[in-house]
PDB file of C-alpha atoms in Angstrom:
ATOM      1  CA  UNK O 192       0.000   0.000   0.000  1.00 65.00           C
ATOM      2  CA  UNK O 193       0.846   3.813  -0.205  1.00 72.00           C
ATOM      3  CA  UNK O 194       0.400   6.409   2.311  1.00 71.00           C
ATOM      4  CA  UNK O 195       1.989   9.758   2.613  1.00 73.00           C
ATOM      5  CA  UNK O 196       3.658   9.337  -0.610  1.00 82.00           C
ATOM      6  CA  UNK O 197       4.827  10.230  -4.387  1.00 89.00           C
ATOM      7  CA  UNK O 198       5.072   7.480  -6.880  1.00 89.00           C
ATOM      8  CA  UNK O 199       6.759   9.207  -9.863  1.00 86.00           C
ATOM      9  CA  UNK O 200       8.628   7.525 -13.009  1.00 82.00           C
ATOM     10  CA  UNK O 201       7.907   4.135 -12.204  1.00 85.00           C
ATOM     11  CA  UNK O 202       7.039   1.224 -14.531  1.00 84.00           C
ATOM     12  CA  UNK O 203       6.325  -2.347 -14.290  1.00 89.00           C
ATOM     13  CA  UNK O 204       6.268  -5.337 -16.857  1.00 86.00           C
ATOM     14  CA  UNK O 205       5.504  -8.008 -14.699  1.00 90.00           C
ATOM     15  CA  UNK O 206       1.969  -9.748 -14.347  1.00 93.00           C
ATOM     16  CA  UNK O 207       0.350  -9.248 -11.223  1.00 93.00           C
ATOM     17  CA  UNK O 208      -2.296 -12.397  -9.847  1.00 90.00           C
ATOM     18  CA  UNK O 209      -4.232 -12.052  -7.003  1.00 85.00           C
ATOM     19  CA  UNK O 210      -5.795 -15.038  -4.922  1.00 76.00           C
ATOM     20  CA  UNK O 211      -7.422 -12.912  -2.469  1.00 70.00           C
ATOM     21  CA  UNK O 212     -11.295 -13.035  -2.502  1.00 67.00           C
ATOM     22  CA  UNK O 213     -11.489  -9.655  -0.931  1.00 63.00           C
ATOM     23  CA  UNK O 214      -8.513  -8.044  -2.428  1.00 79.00           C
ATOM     24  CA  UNK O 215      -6.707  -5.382  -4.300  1.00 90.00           C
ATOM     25  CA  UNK O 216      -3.683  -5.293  -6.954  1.00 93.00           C
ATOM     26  CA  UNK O 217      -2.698  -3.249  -9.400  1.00 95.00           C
ATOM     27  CA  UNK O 218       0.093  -2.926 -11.600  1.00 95.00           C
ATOM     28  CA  UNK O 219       1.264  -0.237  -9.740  1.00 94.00           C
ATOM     29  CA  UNK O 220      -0.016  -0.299  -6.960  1.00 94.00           C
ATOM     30  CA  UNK O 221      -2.582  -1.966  -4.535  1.00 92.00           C
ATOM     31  CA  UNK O 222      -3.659  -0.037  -2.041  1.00 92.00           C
ATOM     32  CA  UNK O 223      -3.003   4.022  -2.822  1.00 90.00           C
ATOM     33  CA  UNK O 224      -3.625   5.452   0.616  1.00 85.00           C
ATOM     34  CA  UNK O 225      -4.511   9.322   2.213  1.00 82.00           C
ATOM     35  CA  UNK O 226      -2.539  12.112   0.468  1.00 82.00           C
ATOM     36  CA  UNK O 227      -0.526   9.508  -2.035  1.00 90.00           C
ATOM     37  CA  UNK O 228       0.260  10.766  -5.444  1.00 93.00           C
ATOM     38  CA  UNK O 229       1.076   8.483  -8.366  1.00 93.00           C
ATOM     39  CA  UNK O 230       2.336  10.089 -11.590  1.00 89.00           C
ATOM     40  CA  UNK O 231       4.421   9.754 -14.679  1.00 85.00           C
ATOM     41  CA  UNK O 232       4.310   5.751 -14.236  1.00 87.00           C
ATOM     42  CA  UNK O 233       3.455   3.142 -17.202  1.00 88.00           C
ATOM     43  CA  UNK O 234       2.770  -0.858 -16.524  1.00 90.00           C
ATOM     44  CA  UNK O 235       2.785  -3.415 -18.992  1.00 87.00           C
ATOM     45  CA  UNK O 236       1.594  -6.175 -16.808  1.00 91.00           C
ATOM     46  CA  UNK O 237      -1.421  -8.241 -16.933  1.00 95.00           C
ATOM     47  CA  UNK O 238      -3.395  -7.309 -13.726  1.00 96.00           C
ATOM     48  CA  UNK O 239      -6.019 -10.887 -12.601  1.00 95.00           C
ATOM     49  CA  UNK O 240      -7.699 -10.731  -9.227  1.00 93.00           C
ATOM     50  CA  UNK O 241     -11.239 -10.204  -8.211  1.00 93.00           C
ATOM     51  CA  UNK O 242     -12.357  -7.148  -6.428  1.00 94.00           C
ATOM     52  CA  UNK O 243     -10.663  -3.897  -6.912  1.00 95.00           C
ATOM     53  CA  UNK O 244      -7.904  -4.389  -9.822  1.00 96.00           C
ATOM     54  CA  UNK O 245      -6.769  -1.499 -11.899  1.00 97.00           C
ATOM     55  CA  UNK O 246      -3.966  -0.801 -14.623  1.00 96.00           C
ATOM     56  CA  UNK O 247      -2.194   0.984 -12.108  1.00 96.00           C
ATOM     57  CA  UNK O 248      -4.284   1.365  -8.947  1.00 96.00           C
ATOM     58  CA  UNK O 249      -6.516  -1.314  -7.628  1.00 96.00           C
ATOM     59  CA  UNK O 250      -8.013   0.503  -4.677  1.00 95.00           C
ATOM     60  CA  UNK O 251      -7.366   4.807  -3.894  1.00 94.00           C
ATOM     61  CA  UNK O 252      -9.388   5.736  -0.887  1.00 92.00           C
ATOM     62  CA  UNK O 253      -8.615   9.064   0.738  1.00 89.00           C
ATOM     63  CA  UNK O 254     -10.346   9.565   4.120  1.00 83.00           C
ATOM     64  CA  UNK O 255      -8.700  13.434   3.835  1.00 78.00           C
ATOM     65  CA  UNK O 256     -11.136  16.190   3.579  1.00 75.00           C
ATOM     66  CA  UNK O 257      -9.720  18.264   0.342  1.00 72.00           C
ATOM     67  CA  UNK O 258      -6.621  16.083   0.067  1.00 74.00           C
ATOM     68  CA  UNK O 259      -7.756  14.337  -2.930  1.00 85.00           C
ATOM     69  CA  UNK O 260      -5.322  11.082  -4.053  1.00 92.00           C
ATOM     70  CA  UNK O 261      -4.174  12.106  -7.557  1.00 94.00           C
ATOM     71  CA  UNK O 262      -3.353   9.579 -10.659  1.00 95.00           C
ATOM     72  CA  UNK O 263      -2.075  11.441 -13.208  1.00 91.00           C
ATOM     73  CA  UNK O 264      -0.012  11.132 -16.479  1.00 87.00           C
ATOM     74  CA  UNK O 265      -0.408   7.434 -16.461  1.00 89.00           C
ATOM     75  CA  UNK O 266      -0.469   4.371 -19.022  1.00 88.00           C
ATOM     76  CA  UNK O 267      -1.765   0.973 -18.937  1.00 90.00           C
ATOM     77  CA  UNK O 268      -1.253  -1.350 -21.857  1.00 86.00           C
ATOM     78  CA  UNK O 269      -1.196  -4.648 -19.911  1.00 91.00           C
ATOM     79  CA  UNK O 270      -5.006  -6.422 -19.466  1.00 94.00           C
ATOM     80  CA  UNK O 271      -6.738  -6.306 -16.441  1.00 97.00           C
ATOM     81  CA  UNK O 272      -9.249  -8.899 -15.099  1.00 96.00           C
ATOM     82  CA  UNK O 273     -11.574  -9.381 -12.164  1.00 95.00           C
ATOM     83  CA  UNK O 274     -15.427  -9.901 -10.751  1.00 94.00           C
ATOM     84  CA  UNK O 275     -16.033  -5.915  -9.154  1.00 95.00           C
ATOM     85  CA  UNK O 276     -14.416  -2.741  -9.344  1.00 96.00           C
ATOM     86  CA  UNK O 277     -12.272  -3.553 -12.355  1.00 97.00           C
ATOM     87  CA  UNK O 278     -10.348  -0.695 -14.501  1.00 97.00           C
ATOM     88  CA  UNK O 279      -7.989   0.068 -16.652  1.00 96.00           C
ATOM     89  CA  UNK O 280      -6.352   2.869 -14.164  1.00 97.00           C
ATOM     90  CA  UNK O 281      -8.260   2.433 -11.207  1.00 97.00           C
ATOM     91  CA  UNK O 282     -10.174  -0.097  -9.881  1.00 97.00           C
ATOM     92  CA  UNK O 283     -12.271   1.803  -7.407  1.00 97.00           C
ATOM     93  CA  UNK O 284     -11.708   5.587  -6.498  1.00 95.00           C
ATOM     94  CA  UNK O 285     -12.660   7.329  -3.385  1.00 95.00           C
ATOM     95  CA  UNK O 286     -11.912  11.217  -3.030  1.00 93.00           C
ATOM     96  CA  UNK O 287      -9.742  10.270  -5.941  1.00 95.00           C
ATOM     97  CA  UNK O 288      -8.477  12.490  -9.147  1.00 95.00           C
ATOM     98  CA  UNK O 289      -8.018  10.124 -12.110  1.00 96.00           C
ATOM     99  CA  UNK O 290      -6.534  12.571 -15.062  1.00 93.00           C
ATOM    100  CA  UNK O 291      -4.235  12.583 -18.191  1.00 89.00           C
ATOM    101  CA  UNK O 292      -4.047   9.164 -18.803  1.00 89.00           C
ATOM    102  CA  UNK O 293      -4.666   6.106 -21.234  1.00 87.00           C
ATOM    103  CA  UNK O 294      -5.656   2.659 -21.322  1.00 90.00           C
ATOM    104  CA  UNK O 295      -5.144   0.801 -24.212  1.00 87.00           C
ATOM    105  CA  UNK O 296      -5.562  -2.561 -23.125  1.00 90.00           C
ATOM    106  CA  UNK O 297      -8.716  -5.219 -23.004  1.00 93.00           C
ATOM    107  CA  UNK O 298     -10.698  -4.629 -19.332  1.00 96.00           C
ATOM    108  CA  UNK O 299     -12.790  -7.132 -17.913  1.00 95.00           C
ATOM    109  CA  UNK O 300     -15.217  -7.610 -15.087  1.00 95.00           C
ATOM    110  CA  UNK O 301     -18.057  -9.921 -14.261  1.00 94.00           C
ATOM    111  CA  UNK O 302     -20.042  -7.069 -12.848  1.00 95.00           C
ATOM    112  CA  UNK O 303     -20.607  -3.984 -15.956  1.00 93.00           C
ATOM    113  CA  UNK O 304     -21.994  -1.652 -13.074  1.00 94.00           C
ATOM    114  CA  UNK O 305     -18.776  -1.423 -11.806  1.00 95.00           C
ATOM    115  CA  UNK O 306     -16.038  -2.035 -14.833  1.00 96.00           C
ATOM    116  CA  UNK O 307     -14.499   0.525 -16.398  1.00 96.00           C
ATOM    117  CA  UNK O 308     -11.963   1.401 -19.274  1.00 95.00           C
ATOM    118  CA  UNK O 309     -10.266   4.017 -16.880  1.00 97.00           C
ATOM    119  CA  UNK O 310     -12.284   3.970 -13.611  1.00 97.00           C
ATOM    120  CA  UNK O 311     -14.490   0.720 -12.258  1.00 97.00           C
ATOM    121  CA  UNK O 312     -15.905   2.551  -9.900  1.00 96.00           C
ATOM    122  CA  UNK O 313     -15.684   6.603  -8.917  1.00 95.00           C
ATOM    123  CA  UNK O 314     -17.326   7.857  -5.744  1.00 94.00           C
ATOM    124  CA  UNK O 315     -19.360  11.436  -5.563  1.00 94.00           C
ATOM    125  CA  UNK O 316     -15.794  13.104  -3.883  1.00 93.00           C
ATOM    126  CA  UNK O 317     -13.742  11.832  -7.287  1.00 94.00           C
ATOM    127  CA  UNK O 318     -12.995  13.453 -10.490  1.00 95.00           C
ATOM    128  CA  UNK O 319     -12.507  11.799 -13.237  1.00 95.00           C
ATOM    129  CA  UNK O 320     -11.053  14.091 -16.474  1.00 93.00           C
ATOM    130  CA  UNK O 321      -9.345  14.296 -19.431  1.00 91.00           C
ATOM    131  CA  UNK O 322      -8.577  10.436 -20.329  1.00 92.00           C
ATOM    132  CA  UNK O 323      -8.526   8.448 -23.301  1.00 90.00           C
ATOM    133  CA  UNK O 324      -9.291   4.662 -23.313  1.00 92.00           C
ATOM    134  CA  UNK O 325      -8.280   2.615 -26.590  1.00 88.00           C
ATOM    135  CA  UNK O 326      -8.675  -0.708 -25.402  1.00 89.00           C
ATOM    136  CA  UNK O 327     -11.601  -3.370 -25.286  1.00 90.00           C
ATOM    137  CA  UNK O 328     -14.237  -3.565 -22.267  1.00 92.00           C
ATOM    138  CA  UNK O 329     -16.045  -6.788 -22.763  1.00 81.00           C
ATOM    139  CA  UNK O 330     -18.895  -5.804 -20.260  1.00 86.00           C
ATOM    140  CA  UNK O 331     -19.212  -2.637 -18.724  1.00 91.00           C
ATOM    141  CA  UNK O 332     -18.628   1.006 -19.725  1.00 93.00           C
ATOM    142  CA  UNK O 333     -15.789   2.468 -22.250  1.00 93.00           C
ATOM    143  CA  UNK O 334     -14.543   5.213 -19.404  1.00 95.00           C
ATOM    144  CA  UNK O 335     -16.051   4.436 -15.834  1.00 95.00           C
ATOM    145  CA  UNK O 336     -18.457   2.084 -15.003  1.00 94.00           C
ATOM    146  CA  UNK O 337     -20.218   3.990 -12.279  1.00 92.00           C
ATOM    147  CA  UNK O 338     -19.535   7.760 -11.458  1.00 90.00           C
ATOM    148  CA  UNK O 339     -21.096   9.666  -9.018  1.00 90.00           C
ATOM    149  CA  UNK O 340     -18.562  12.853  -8.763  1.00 91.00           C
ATOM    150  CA  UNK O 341     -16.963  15.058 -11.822  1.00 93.00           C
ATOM    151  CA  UNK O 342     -16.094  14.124 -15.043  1.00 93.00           C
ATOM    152  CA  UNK O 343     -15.118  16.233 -17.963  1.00 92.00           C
ATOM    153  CA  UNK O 344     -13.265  15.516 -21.472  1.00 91.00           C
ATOM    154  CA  UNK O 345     -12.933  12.121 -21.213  1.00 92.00           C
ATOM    155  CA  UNK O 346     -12.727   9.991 -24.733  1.00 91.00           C
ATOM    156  CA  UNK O 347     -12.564   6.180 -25.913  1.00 92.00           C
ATOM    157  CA  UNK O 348     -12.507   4.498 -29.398  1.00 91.00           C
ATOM    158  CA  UNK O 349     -16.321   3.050 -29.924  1.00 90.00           C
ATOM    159  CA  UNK O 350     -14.883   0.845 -32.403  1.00 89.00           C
ATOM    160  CA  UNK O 351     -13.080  -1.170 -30.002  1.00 86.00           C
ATOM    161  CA  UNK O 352     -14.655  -0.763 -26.485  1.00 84.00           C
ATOM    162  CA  UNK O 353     -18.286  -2.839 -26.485  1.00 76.00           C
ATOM    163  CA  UNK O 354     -20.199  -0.227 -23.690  1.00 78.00           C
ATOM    164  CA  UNK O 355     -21.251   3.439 -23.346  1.00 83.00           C
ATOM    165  CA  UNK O 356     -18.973   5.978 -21.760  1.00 86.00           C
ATOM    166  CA  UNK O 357     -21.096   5.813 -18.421  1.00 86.00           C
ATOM    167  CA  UNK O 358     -22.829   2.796 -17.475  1.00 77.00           C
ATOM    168  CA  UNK O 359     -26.123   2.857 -19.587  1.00 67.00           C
ATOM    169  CA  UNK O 360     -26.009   6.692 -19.879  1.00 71.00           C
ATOM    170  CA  UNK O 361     -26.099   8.187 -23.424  1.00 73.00           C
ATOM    171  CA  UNK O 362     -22.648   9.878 -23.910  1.00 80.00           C
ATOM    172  CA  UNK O 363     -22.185  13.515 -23.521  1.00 80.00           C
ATOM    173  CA  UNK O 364     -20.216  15.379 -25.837  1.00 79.00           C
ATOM    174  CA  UNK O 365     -17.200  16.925 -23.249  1.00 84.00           C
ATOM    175  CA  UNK O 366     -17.900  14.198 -20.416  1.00 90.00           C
ATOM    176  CA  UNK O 367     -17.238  11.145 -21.986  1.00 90.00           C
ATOM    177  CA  UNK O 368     -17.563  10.576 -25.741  1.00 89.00           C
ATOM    178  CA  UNK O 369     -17.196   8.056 -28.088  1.00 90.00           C
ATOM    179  CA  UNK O 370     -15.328   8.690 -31.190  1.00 89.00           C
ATOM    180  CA  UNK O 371     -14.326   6.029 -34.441  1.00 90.00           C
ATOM    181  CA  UNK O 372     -10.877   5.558 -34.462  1.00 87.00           C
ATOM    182  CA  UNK O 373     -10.601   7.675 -37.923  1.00 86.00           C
ATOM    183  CA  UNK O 374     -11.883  10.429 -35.397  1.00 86.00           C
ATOM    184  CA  UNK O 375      -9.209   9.706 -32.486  1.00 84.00           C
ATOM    185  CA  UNK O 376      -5.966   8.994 -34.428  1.00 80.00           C
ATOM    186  CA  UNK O 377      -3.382  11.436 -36.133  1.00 72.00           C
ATOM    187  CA  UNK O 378      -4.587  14.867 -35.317  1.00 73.00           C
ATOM    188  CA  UNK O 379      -7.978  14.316 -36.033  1.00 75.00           C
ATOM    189  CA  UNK O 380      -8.863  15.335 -32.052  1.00 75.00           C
ATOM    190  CA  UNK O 381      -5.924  17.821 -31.107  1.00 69.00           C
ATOM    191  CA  UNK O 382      -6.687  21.340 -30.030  1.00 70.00           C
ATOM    192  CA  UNK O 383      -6.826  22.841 -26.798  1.00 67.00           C
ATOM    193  CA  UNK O 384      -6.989  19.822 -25.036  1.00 77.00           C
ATOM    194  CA  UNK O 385      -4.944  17.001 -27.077  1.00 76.00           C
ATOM    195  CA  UNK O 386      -2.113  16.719 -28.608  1.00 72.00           C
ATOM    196  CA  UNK O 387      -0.724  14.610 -31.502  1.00 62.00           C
ATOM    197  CA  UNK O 388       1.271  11.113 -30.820  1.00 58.00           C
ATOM    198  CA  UNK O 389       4.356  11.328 -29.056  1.00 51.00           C
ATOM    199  CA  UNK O 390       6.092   8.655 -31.317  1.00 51.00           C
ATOM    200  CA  UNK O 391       3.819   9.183 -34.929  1.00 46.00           C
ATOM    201  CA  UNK O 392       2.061  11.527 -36.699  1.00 35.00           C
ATOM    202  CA  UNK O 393      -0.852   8.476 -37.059  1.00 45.00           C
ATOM    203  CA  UNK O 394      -1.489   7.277 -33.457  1.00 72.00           C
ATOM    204  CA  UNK O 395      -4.193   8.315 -30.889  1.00 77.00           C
ATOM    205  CA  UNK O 396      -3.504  11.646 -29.323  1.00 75.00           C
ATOM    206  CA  UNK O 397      -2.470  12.626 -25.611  1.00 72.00           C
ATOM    207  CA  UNK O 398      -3.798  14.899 -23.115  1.00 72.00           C
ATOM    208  CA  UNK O 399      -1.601  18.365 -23.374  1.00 70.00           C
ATOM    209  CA  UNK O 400       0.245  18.874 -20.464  1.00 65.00           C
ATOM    210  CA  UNK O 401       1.353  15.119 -20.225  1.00 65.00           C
ATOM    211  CA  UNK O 402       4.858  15.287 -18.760  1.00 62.00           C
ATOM    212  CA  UNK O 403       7.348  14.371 -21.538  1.00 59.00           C
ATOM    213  CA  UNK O 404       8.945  11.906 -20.135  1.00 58.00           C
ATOM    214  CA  UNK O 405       5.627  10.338 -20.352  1.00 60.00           C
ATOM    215  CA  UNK O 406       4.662  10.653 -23.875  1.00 58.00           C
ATOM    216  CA  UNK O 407       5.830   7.717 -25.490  1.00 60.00           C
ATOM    217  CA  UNK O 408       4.717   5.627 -23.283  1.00 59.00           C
ATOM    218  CA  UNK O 409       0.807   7.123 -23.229  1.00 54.00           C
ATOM    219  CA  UNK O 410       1.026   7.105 -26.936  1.00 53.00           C
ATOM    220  CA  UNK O 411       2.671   3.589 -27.054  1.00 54.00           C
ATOM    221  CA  UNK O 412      -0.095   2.274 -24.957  1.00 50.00           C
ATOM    222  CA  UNK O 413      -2.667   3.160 -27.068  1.00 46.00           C
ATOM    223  CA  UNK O 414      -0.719   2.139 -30.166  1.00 48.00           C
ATOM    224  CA  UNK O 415       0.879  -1.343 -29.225  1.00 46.00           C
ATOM    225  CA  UNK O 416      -3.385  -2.414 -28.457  1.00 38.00           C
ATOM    226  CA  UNK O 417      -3.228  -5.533 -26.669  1.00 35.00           C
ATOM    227  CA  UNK O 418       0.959  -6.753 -27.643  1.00 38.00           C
ATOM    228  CA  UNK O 419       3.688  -6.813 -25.976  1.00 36.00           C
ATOM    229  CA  UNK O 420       5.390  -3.410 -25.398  1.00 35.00           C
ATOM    230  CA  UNK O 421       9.112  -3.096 -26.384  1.00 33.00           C
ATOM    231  CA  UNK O 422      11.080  -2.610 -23.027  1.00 30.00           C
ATOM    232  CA  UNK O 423      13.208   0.428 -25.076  1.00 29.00           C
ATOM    233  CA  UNK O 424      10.035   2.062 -25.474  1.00 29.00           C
ATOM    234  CA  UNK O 425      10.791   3.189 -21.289  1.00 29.00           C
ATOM    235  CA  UNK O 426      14.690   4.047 -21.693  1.00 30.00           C
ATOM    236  CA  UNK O 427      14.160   7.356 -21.602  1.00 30.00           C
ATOM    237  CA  UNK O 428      13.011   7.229 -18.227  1.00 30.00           C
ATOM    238  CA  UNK O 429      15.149   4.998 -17.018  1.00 30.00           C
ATOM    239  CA  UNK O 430      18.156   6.639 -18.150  1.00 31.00           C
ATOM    240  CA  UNK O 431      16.813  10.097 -17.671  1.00 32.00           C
TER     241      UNK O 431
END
């Protein structure tokens, strides 16, 4: 678990099981704890459990009064599997910001009310903004599958993700939107809120303001859909 304290520039490419029946594992981290910050990190891992498994968090709960847990600037290309509470960044978010990152890998979850492409679950004290999800959800929504707090300019690839941005809510153009992957690739969606692909001028785009050490890695994520990232992809960071 993580309490009191900054993840930053971290990645993983190992697979992460849990036997648990009440647990939580993510490729990242398990437990992200009061005033914990995790950002600029990438995993490659496959992520299996059952409750609470995310791409990078399984579980962020901050009992804190305005001292929100922050994910930020993170990627997730590695597949993540459970029964509840199952996403591609974060399995379940309480008083929890969830911004400028990307899944690009297959999410799956036995219960759709609470699977996710970035967020399985986000409580009415989360926010939830300015993500892109490339990868498949089998059952449950394309960006969170239940949301009770903010959520702004969030976008996944309809052509690959089975479910609606929000549960069985109709998406909202600036909330969560789906686009065709003509519409999400190149620089079909930059302006003042993406930018074009770190690596090509034909991948899907990245939030702005994504740390550059970063980039690659966001944009790799959604590019390298469901295969095995190249471990050079990350020497930058390591050797930065």
């Amino acid at each position: 678990s993580l309490t009191l304290a900054t993840i930053t520039n971290c990645e993983n490419f190992g697979d992460v099981s849990a036997a648990s029946n009440d647990s939580y594992s993510g490729g990242i981290v398990g437990l992200e704890y009061s005033y914990s910050t995790i950002k600029n990190t990438a995993n490659c891992g496959n992520v299996t459990g059952k409750s609470r498994m995310g791409g990078i968090v399984g579980w962020s709960q901050s009992l804190v009064l305005d001292n929100d847990n922050l994910i930020s600037n993170c990627a997730n290309s590695g597949s993540v599997e459970g029964t509840s509470y199952v996403g591609g960044i974060c399995g379940k978010g309480e008083r929890t910001v969830v911004c400028y990152t990307n899944n690009g890998a297959n999410v799956t979850g036995t219960t759709a009310s609470t699977t996710g492409g970035i967020v399985g679950d986000s409580d009415e004290n989360s926010t939830v903004k300015v993500n892109i999800a490339t990868g498949t959800v089998e059952k449950g929504s394309s960006i969170c599958g239940t949301s009770k707090g903010n959520l702004a300019n969030n976008v996944y690839d309809m052509q690959r993700s089975k479910g609606k941005g929000l549960g069985t809510t109709d998406d909202e153009a600036g909330v969560a939107e789906g686009k065709k992957t003509s519409q999400l690739t190149g620089s079909a969606l930059t302006g003042t809120i993406w930018t074009e692909n770190f690596v090509t001028n034909d991948g899907y785009p990245i939030p702005k303001g994504t740390d550059s050490k970063i980039g690659s890695i966001l944009a790799s994520a959604a590019a390298t859909f469901n295969a095995s990232p190249e471990v050079e992809i990350y020497d930058s960071i390591l050797n930065d």
